[in-house]
Coordinates of C-alpha atoms in Angstrom, one line a residue:
V874 CA -65.8 -24.7 1.5
A875 CA -67.7 -27.9 2.1
L876 CA -70.4 -28.7 -0.5
E877 CA -73.2 -31.2 -0.6
R878 CA -72.4 -33.9 -3.2
G879 CA -75.7 -33.8 -5.0
P880 CA -76.9 -30.2 -5.3
G881 CA -73.6 -28.5 -4.7
C882 CA -75.0 -26.3 -1.8
A883 CA -72.6 -25.0 0.8
R884 CA -72.6 -27.0 4.0
W885 CA -70.1 -24.8 5.8
V886 CA -67.4 -22.2 4.9
H887 CA -64.1 -21.9 6.8
P888 CA -62.9 -18.3 6.3
H889 CA -59.2 -18.0 5.4
E890 CA -57.3 -14.9 4.3
G891 CA -54.4 -15.9 2.1
A892 CA -53.4 -18.2 -0.7
I893 CA -54.4 -21.8 -0.1
A894 CA -51.9 -24.1 -1.9
R895 CA -52.2 -27.6 -3.3
A896 CA -54.6 -30.3 -2.1
I897 CA -56.8 -30.6 1.1
V898 CA -56.1 -33.9 2.7
P899 CA -58.1 -35.8 5.3
G900 CA -56.9 -37.2 8.6
A901 CA -58.2 -38.2 12.0
I902 CA -57.5 -37.4 15.7
G903 CA -59.1 -40.4 17.3
N904 CA -62.7 -40.3 16.1
R905 CA -62.5 -36.7 15.0
K906 CA -62.2 -36.2 11.3
I907 CA -60.0 -33.4 10.2
L908 CA -58.8 -31.7 7.0
V909 CA -55.2 -30.4 6.6
Y910 CA -54.2 -27.7 4.1
N911 CA -51.5 -25.2 3.5
D912 CA -51.3 -21.4 3.2
R913 CA -48.3 -20.7 0.9
I914 CA -47.0 -18.1 3.3
T915 CA -48.5 -18.7 6.8
G916 CA -48.1 -22.4 7.2
M917 CA -50.2 -25.6 7.7
Y918 CA -53.7 -25.7 9.1
A919 CA -56.0 -28.4 10.5
I920 CA -59.7 -27.9 10.7
D921 CA -62.7 -30.0 11.7
A922 CA -64.1 -31.8 8.7
R923 CA -67.7 -31.6 10.0
D924 CA -68.0 -27.9 10.6
G925 CA -64.7 -26.2 9.5
A926 CA -63.8 -25.2 13.1
P927 CA -60.0 -24.6 13.6
V928 CA -58.0 -27.4 15.3
W929 CA -54.4 -26.2 15.0
H930 CA -51.9 -24.1 13.0
A931 CA -48.3 -25.1 12.5
T932 CA -45.3 -23.3 11.0
V933 CA -41.6 -24.1 10.3
D934 CA -39.3 -21.6 12.1
D935 CA -36.1 -23.4 11.0
E936 CA -36.1 -21.3 7.8
P937 CA -36.5 -17.5 7.7
V938 CA -38.7 -17.4 4.6
P939 CA -40.4 -20.8 4.1
W940 CA -42.8 -21.3 1.2
Y941 CA -45.5 -24.0 1.8
S942 CA -46.3 -25.0 -1.7
G943 CA -46.4 -28.9 -1.5
T944 CA -49.3 -30.9 -0.3
P945 CA -48.9 -32.4 3.2
L946 CA -48.8 -36.1 3.7
V947 CA -51.1 -37.4 6.5
T948 CA -50.4 -40.7 8.2
K949 CA -52.2 -42.1 11.3
D950 CA -50.1 -40.1 13.8
V951 CA -47.9 -37.8 11.9
V952 CA -48.3 -35.0 9.2
F953 CA -45.3 -34.5 6.9
L954 CA -44.9 -31.1 5.4
P955 CA -42.7 -30.3 2.4
V956 CA -41.0 -26.9 2.6
A957 CA -39.8 -24.7 -0.2
S958 CA -38.4 -21.1 0.0
L959 CA -39.6 -17.7 -1.0
E960 CA -36.0 -16.9 -2.0
V961 CA -36.6 -18.4 -5.4
G962 CA -38.8 -15.3 -6.1
L963 CA -37.1 -12.8 -3.8
A964 CA -34.0 -13.2 -5.8
A965 CA -35.7 -11.3 -8.6
N966 CA -34.9 -8.1 -6.6
P967 CA -31.4 -7.2 -7.5
L968 CA -30.9 -5.6 -4.1
Y969 CA -31.6 -9.0 -2.4
G970 CA -28.5 -10.8 -1.2
C971 CA -29.3 -14.3 -2.7
C972 CA -29.5 -16.8 -1.0
I973 CA -29.3 -18.4 2.5
T974 CA -32.2 -20.9 2.8
S975 CA -32.8 -24.5 1.8
G976 CA -35.8 -26.6 1.2
G977 CA -36.8 -29.3 3.8
L978 CA -39.3 -31.7 5.2
A979 CA -41.0 -31.3 8.6
A980 CA -43.0 -33.8 10.7
F981 CA -45.8 -32.7 13.1
D982 CA -48.0 -34.5 15.7
I983 CA -51.4 -34.9 14.1
R984 CA -53.1 -34.3 17.4
T985 CA -51.6 -31.1 18.4
G986 CA -49.6 -29.7 15.4
R987 CA -46.4 -29.8 17.5
K988 CA -43.2 -30.1 15.4
L989 CA -41.4 -33.4 15.8
W990 CA -38.4 -32.8 13.5
Y991 CA -37.2 -30.8 10.6
L992 CA -34.7 -32.0 7.9
P993 CA -33.1 -29.3 5.7
T994 CA -32.1 -30.5 2.3
I995 CA -28.8 -28.6 2.6
E996 CA -26.9 -29.2 5.8
A997 CA -24.2 -26.6 5.3
V998 CA -24.9 -23.1 6.5
A999 CA -24.8 -20.6 3.7
Q1000 CA -21.7 -18.4 3.6
V1001 CA -20.8 -15.2 1.8
T1002 CA -19.4 -16.0 -1.6
G1003 CA -18.9 -12.6 -3.1
S1004 CA -20.9 -9.4 -3.9
H1005 CA -22.3 -7.4 -6.6
W1006 CA -22.6 -3.6 -7.0
F1007 CA -20.0 -3.6 -4.1
F1008 CA -22.6 -3.7 -1.3
V1009 CA -25.0 -6.6 -2.0
Q1010 CA -23.5 -9.8 -0.7
K1011 CA -24.0 -13.2 -2.4
H1012 CA -24.5 -16.4 -0.4
G1013 CA -24.4 -20.1 -0.9
P1014 CA -25.2 -22.9 -1.0
S1015 CA -28.9 -22.6 -1.1
G1016 CA -32.1 -24.0 -2.6
A1017 CA -33.0 -27.6 -3.2
A1018 CA -36.6 -26.8 -2.4
V1019 CA -39.2 -29.5 -1.8
W1020 CA -42.2 -28.6 -4.0
G1021 CA -44.2 -31.8 -4.2
A1022 CA -45.9 -34.1 -1.7
P1023 CA -43.8 -36.9 -0.2
S1024 CA -44.8 -40.5 -0.2
Y1025 CA -44.8 -42.9 2.7
D1026 CA -43.4 -46.4 2.9
A1027 CA -45.2 -48.2 5.8
R1028 CA -43.1 -51.3 5.6
R1029 CA -39.8 -49.6 5.8
H1030 CA -41.2 -46.6 7.8
R1031 CA -39.6 -44.2 5.4
I1032 CA -40.6 -41.0 3.6
Y1033 CA -39.6 -40.3 0.0
F1034 CA -39.5 -36.9 -1.8
G1035 CA -37.8 -35.0 -4.6
T1036 CA -36.1 -31.7 -4.6
G1037 CA -35.5 -28.7 -7.0
Q1038 CA -32.4 -26.9 -8.1
N1039 CA -30.0 -24.8 -6.1
F1040 CA -30.6 -21.1 -5.9
S1041 CA -27.0 -20.1 -5.8
H1042 CA -23.4 -21.4 -6.1
P1043 CA -21.8 -23.5 -4.8
T1044 CA -24.2 -26.3 -5.8
T1045 CA -24.9 -29.3 -3.7
D1046 CA -25.5 -33.0 -4.4
T1047 CA -29.0 -32.8 -2.8
S1048 CA -30.5 -30.6 -5.5
D1049 CA -32.7 -32.2 -8.3
A1050 CA -32.5 -35.4 -6.2
L1051 CA -34.6 -38.1 -4.6
F1052 CA -34.5 -38.5 -0.9
A1053 CA -35.3 -41.5 1.4
V1054 CA -35.7 -40.4 5.1
D1055 CA -36.4 -42.3 8.3
A1056 CA -40.0 -41.3 9.1
A1057 CA -39.5 -41.5 12.9
T1058 CA -36.3 -39.4 13.1
G1059 CA -35.9 -37.4 9.9
K1060 CA -32.5 -39.0 9.3
V1061 CA -31.4 -39.4 5.7
V1062 CA -31.2 -43.0 4.6
W1063 CA -30.0 -42.2 1.0
T1064 CA -30.1 -39.6 -1.7
R1065 CA -29.6 -39.8 -5.4
Q1066 CA -29.0 -36.8 -7.6
F1067 CA -30.2 -36.7 -11.3
T1068 CA -29.2 -33.3 -12.4
A1069 CA -25.9 -31.9 -11.1
N1070 CA -24.6 -28.3 -10.9
A1071 CA -28.0 -26.7 -11.6
A1072 CA -28.5 -23.2 -10.1
Y1073 CA -31.5 -21.1 -11.0
T1074 CA -33.9 -18.5 -9.6
A1075 CA -36.7 -16.2 -10.8
A1076 CA -33.9 -13.7 -11.5
C1077 CA -33.0 -15.7 -14.5
N1078 CA -36.5 -15.0 -15.9
I1079 CA -35.2 -11.5 -16.6
K1080 CA -31.8 -12.6 -17.6
A1081 CA -31.9 -10.3 -20.6
L1082 CA -31.2 -7.5 -18.1
N1083 CA -28.0 -9.3 -17.0
H1084 CA -29.6 -9.8 -13.5
P1085 CA -26.9 -10.2 -10.8
N1086 CA -29.0 -12.8 -8.9
C1087 CA -29.1 -15.2 -11.8
P1088 CA -26.3 -17.6 -10.9
E1089 CA -23.5 -18.2 -13.4
P1090 CA -23.2 -20.8 -14.7
T1091 CA -27.0 -21.1 -14.9
G1092 CA -28.4 -24.6 -14.7
P1093 CA -31.7 -25.8 -16.0
D1094 CA -34.9 -25.5 -13.9
V1095 CA -35.9 -29.2 -13.9
D1096 CA -37.3 -29.8 -10.4
F1097 CA -38.8 -32.9 -9.1
G1098 CA -42.0 -31.0 -8.8
A1099 CA -44.5 -33.8 -8.9
P1100 CA -45.0 -36.2 -5.9
T1101 CA -43.0 -39.3 -5.8
M1102 CA -44.7 -42.7 -6.1
L1103 CA -43.9 -46.0 -4.4
L1104 CA -45.3 -48.7 -6.7
R1105 CA -45.1 -52.5 -7.2
T1106 CA -44.7 -54.2 -10.6
R1107 CA -46.7 -57.2 -11.6
A1108 CA -43.7 -59.4 -10.7
G1109 CA -43.8 -58.0 -7.2
R1110 CA -40.8 -55.7 -7.3
E1111 CA -41.1 -52.3 -5.5
L1112 CA -40.0 -49.2 -7.3
L1113 CA -39.8 -45.5 -6.3
I1114 CA -40.8 -43.3 -9.2
G1115 CA -39.9 -39.6 -9.7
G1116 CA -40.7 -37.4 -12.7
Q1117 CA -38.7 -34.2 -13.5
K1118 CA -39.6 -31.1 -15.5
S1119 CA -36.8 -32.3 -17.9
A1120 CA -39.4 -34.8 -19.1
D1121 CA -37.3 -37.6 -17.5
V1122 CA -39.1 -40.3 -15.5
H1123 CA -36.8 -42.3 -13.1
A1124 CA -37.4 -45.6 -11.3
V1125 CA -35.1 -46.4 -8.4
D1126 CA -34.7 -49.2 -5.8
P1127 CA -36.4 -47.9 -2.7
D1128 CA -33.8 -49.7 -0.5
T1129 CA -30.8 -48.1 -2.0
G1130 CA -31.7 -45.4 -4.5
A1131 CA -30.0 -47.3 -7.2
R1132 CA -31.3 -46.5 -10.7
V1133 CA -33.4 -49.2 -12.3
W1134 CA -34.5 -47.3 -15.4
T1135 CA -34.9 -43.8 -16.8
R1136 CA -37.1 -42.7 -19.7
N1137 CA -37.1 -39.4 -21.4
L1138 CA -40.4 -38.4 -23.0
G1139 CA -39.9 -34.8 -24.4
R1140 CA -37.8 -31.7 -24.3
G1141 CA -39.0 -30.5 -20.9
G1142 CA -38.7 -26.9 -19.7
I1143 CA -39.3 -24.6 -16.8
I1144 CA -43.0 -25.5 -16.7
G1145 CA -42.7 -29.2 -17.6
G1146 CA -41.9 -32.0 -18.7
V1147 CA -43.6 -33.7 -15.8
H1148 CA -45.0 -30.8 -13.9
W1149 CA -47.7 -31.6 -11.3
G1150 CA -48.3 -35.3 -11.1
M1151 CA -48.4 -38.8 -12.6
A1152 CA -50.7 -41.8 -12.0
A1153 CA -50.4 -45.6 -12.1
N1154 CA -52.3 -48.8 -12.5
E1155 CA -50.4 -51.6 -10.7
A1156 CA -52.7 -54.3 -11.9
L1157 CA -51.9 -53.4 -15.5
G1158 CA -48.2 -52.8 -14.7
A1159 CA -48.6 -49.3 -16.1
L1160 CA -47.3 -45.9 -15.2
F1161 CA -49.1 -42.9 -16.8
V1162 CA -47.1 -39.7 -17.5
P1163 CA -48.5 -36.4 -18.6
I1164 CA -46.0 -34.2 -20.5
S1165 CA -46.4 -30.4 -21.0
D1166 CA -43.4 -29.4 -23.0
K1167 CA -44.9 -25.9 -23.2
E1168 CA -42.3 -23.2 -24.2
V1169 CA -42.1 -20.0 -22.1
V1170 CA -41.7 -16.9 -24.2
G1171 CA -38.1 -15.6 -23.9
F1172 CA -36.6 -18.9 -22.8
P1173 CA -34.7 -21.2 -25.2
A1174 CA -36.3 -24.7 -25.4
P1175 CA -34.1 -26.8 -27.6
G1176 CA -35.5 -29.9 -29.1
T1177 CA -38.9 -30.9 -30.4
P1178 CA -41.9 -30.7 -28.1
A1179 CA -43.6 -34.0 -27.5
P1180 CA -46.7 -33.1 -25.3
G1181 CA -49.2 -35.8 -24.5
L1182 CA -50.1 -38.7 -22.3
Y1183 CA -47.7 -41.6 -22.1
A1184 CA -48.2 -45.1 -20.7
L1185 CA -44.9 -46.7 -19.6
D1186 CA -44.3 -50.3 -18.6
L1187 CA -43.7 -50.0 -14.9
A1188 CA -41.1 -52.8 -14.8
T1189 CA -38.9 -51.5 -17.7
G1190 CA -39.9 -48.0 -18.6
A1191 CA -40.8 -49.0 -22.1
V1192 CA -43.5 -46.8 -23.8
R1193 CA -46.6 -48.8 -24.3
W1194 CA -48.7 -46.1 -26.0
R1195 CA -48.8 -42.3 -26.4
N1196 CA -51.8 -40.1 -27.0
S1197 CA -51.3 -36.6 -28.4
R1198 CA -53.0 -34.1 -30.7
A1199 CA -52.5 -30.7 -32.2
S1200 CA -53.1 -27.5 -30.3
R1201 CA -56.6 -26.0 -30.7
C1202 CA -55.3 -22.8 -32.2
P1203 CA -52.0 -21.0 -32.9
G1204 CA -52.2 -18.6 -29.9
E1205 CA -50.0 -19.1 -26.9
E1206 CA -53.0 -19.8 -24.5
C1207 CA -54.1 -22.5 -27.0
V1208 CA -51.0 -24.6 -26.8
Y1209 CA -51.7 -28.3 -26.1
G1210 CA -50.0 -30.0 -23.3
L1211 CA -50.6 -31.9 -20.1
S1212 CA -49.3 -30.0 -17.0
A1213 CA -52.0 -30.8 -14.4
G1214 CA -51.9 -33.8 -12.3
I1215 CA -53.8 -36.8 -13.7
V1216 CA -55.8 -39.7 -12.1
A1217 CA -56.2 -43.3 -13.1
T1218 CA -59.0 -45.8 -12.2
N1219 CA -59.3 -49.5 -12.9
D1220 CA -60.1 -48.9 -16.6
V1221 CA -59.4 -45.3 -17.6
V1222 CA -57.0 -42.4 -17.2
I1223 CA -58.4 -38.8 -16.8
A1224 CA -56.4 -35.7 -17.8
G1225 CA -57.1 -32.0 -18.4
S1226 CA -55.1 -30.1 -21.0
I1227 CA -53.6 -26.6 -20.9
D1228 CA -55.9 -25.7 -23.9
G1229 CA -59.0 -26.5 -21.9
Y1230 CA -60.1 -30.1 -22.7
L1231 CA -61.0 -32.7 -20.1
E1232 CA -60.4 -36.1 -21.6
V1233 CA -60.9 -39.7 -20.6
F1234 CA -58.5 -42.4 -22.1
H1235 CA -58.7 -46.2 -22.2
A1236 CA -56.0 -47.4 -19.8
G1237 CA -54.9 -50.3 -21.9
T1238 CA -54.7 -48.6 -25.3
G1239 CA -54.7 -44.9 -24.8
R1240 CA -57.8 -44.5 -27.0
R1241 CA -59.7 -41.3 -26.3
L1242 CA -63.1 -42.2 -24.9
W1243 CA -64.7 -38.9 -23.9
T1244 CA -63.9 -35.1 -24.1
H1245 CA -65.4 -32.0 -22.5
D1246 CA -64.5 -28.5 -23.8
A1247 CA -64.2 -26.2 -20.8
W1248 CA -63.6 -23.0 -22.7
R1249 CA -67.2 -21.9 -22.3
S1250 CA -69.5 -20.2 -19.7
Y1251 CA -71.5 -22.2 -17.2
T1252 CA -74.7 -21.8 -15.2
A1253 CA -73.4 -22.1 -11.7
V1254 CA -75.4 -23.5 -8.8
N1255 CA -74.6 -20.5 -6.6
G1256 CA -75.5 -18.0 -9.4
V1257 CA -72.1 -16.5 -9.9
E1258 CA -71.0 -15.8 -13.5
T1259 CA -68.7 -18.7 -14.3
V1260 CA -66.3 -19.5 -17.1
G1261 CA -63.8 -22.4 -17.6
G1262 CA -60.3 -22.3 -18.8
A1263 CA -57.0 -24.1 -18.7
F1264 CA -56.6 -27.3 -16.7
D1265 CA -53.4 -27.1 -14.8
A1266 CA -52.0 -27.7 -11.3
H1267 CA -54.8 -29.5 -9.4
G1268 CA -55.9 -32.5 -11.4
P1269 CA -59.3 -34.3 -11.5
M1270 CA -60.6 -36.2 -8.6
V1271 CA -62.7 -39.4 -8.8
A1272 CA -65.2 -40.2 -6.0
D1273 CA -67.6 -43.1 -6.5
D1274 CA -69.4 -42.2 -9.7
L1275 CA -68.4 -38.5 -9.6
L1276 CA -65.6 -36.7 -11.4
V1277 CA -64.6 -33.4 -9.9
V1278 CA -62.2 -30.9 -11.4
T1279 CA -61.4 -27.1 -11.5
A1280 CA -61.0 -25.3 -14.8
G1281 CA -59.3 -22.0 -15.2
Y1282 CA -55.6 -21.9 -14.0
G1283 CA -53.9 -18.8 -15.4
Y1284 CA -51.0 -18.5 -12.9
V1285 CA -48.1 -19.2 -15.3
G1286 CA -47.6 -19.5 -19.0
R1287 CA -50.2 -17.0 -20.2
Q1288 CA -53.0 -19.5 -19.9
R1289 CA -56.7 -18.9 -20.0
P1290 CA -58.0 -18.2 -16.5
G1291 CA -61.4 -19.2 -15.2
N1292 CA -63.4 -19.8 -12.0
A1293 CA -65.3 -23.1 -12.6
M1294 CA -65.5 -26.2 -10.4
L1295 CA -67.1 -28.9 -12.6
V1296 CA -68.8 -32.0 -11.2
F1297 CA -69.7 -34.8 -13.7
R1298 CA -71.5 -38.0 -13.0
V1299 CA -71.2 -41.3 -14.9
K1300 CA -74.6 -42.3 -16.4
P1301 CA -75.6 -45.7 -15.0
G1302 CA -75.0 -48.6 -17.3
T1303 CA -73.5 -46.5 -20.1
G1304 CA -70.0 -45.6 -19.1
A1305 CA -70.7 -42.1 -20.4
A1306 CA -70.5 -38.9 -18.3
R1307 CA -72.9 -36.1 -17.9

């Protein structure tokens, strides 16, 4: 849907049957402006930004059950598509022979949608490793899905991205890892693993039933789910930043993958830790990290939760400040934590919480400057009954003097659902929003 900025009226609607995943990103084919988005199941689409007309549709046929969960990365001539696998969920069926697929990264010509190359995160072909119930075969290695958007290094002409855990044994050294890849060829330049021997699927969510597709030994589910970030310190050093659901943030040398620093900020867990995305202010030399640390019922979460917004010194990883608070009420849907992606401007950081508050923080000190409670009903411009809810997944977007955000993500964690897209405008001369 394309909306007029001022009144919110619909300019055009592009019909799509299916689940649209992650962000919509702009690009260009010559003078023609396009938008690129994913359907989780059916692949990647390009449409005309002016009227929503279809341009092309692309899929990855290198994997039998790809899951297009990560946001594409659009450059001038190429679109890079992260690829996960439906097997992480299919494994919940005990009759499914888990698992044979891997994650990957694909490159497509922006003009036509033609695939240029595909890189699987696991080169070895899965083999039969055993069976359960005598007739259901087990396979491995598998997994190492790519859940988050990659980042592009124009100077080195490289793509960087992170991976998730293996789905089955034997495990590989490419799971829970950072990758550097040649953007022209898809050849791996380097990889660095941060959590070894971790195998996990949705079957482990029902481990109390001794599910045969939950790999043993079972590793933690601590993906690199958030996009990687290529940043420059105030001293001019380039760093590649990756955040894990373990609540660990890592800085590595983009040339070699060598670790520069690691900082742990909480206990982590299967829905964060660092879940959807971080932000940075290079002029301040600051990296801003949202930590969820929400516990999922039925899963052990050792350690003390430490949810909140953290500012780290980009050069050293030292904590400059932390802003946290109590949950709004004892109920599970009321638990405070920052899971959604965040955004930083010159002066502030903007974050939405699981318990429904949209907040603006001073970038230098972490002081809370403004709060909006989205657990309420709204009068919508299109007349539909509208309520807010949890802020999760998609973070806020800043455009000129506008702040745009969706409220009501109830997909995981028993959070409060809703259907509100909220648009705020900064009051001229005041610094306040309305």
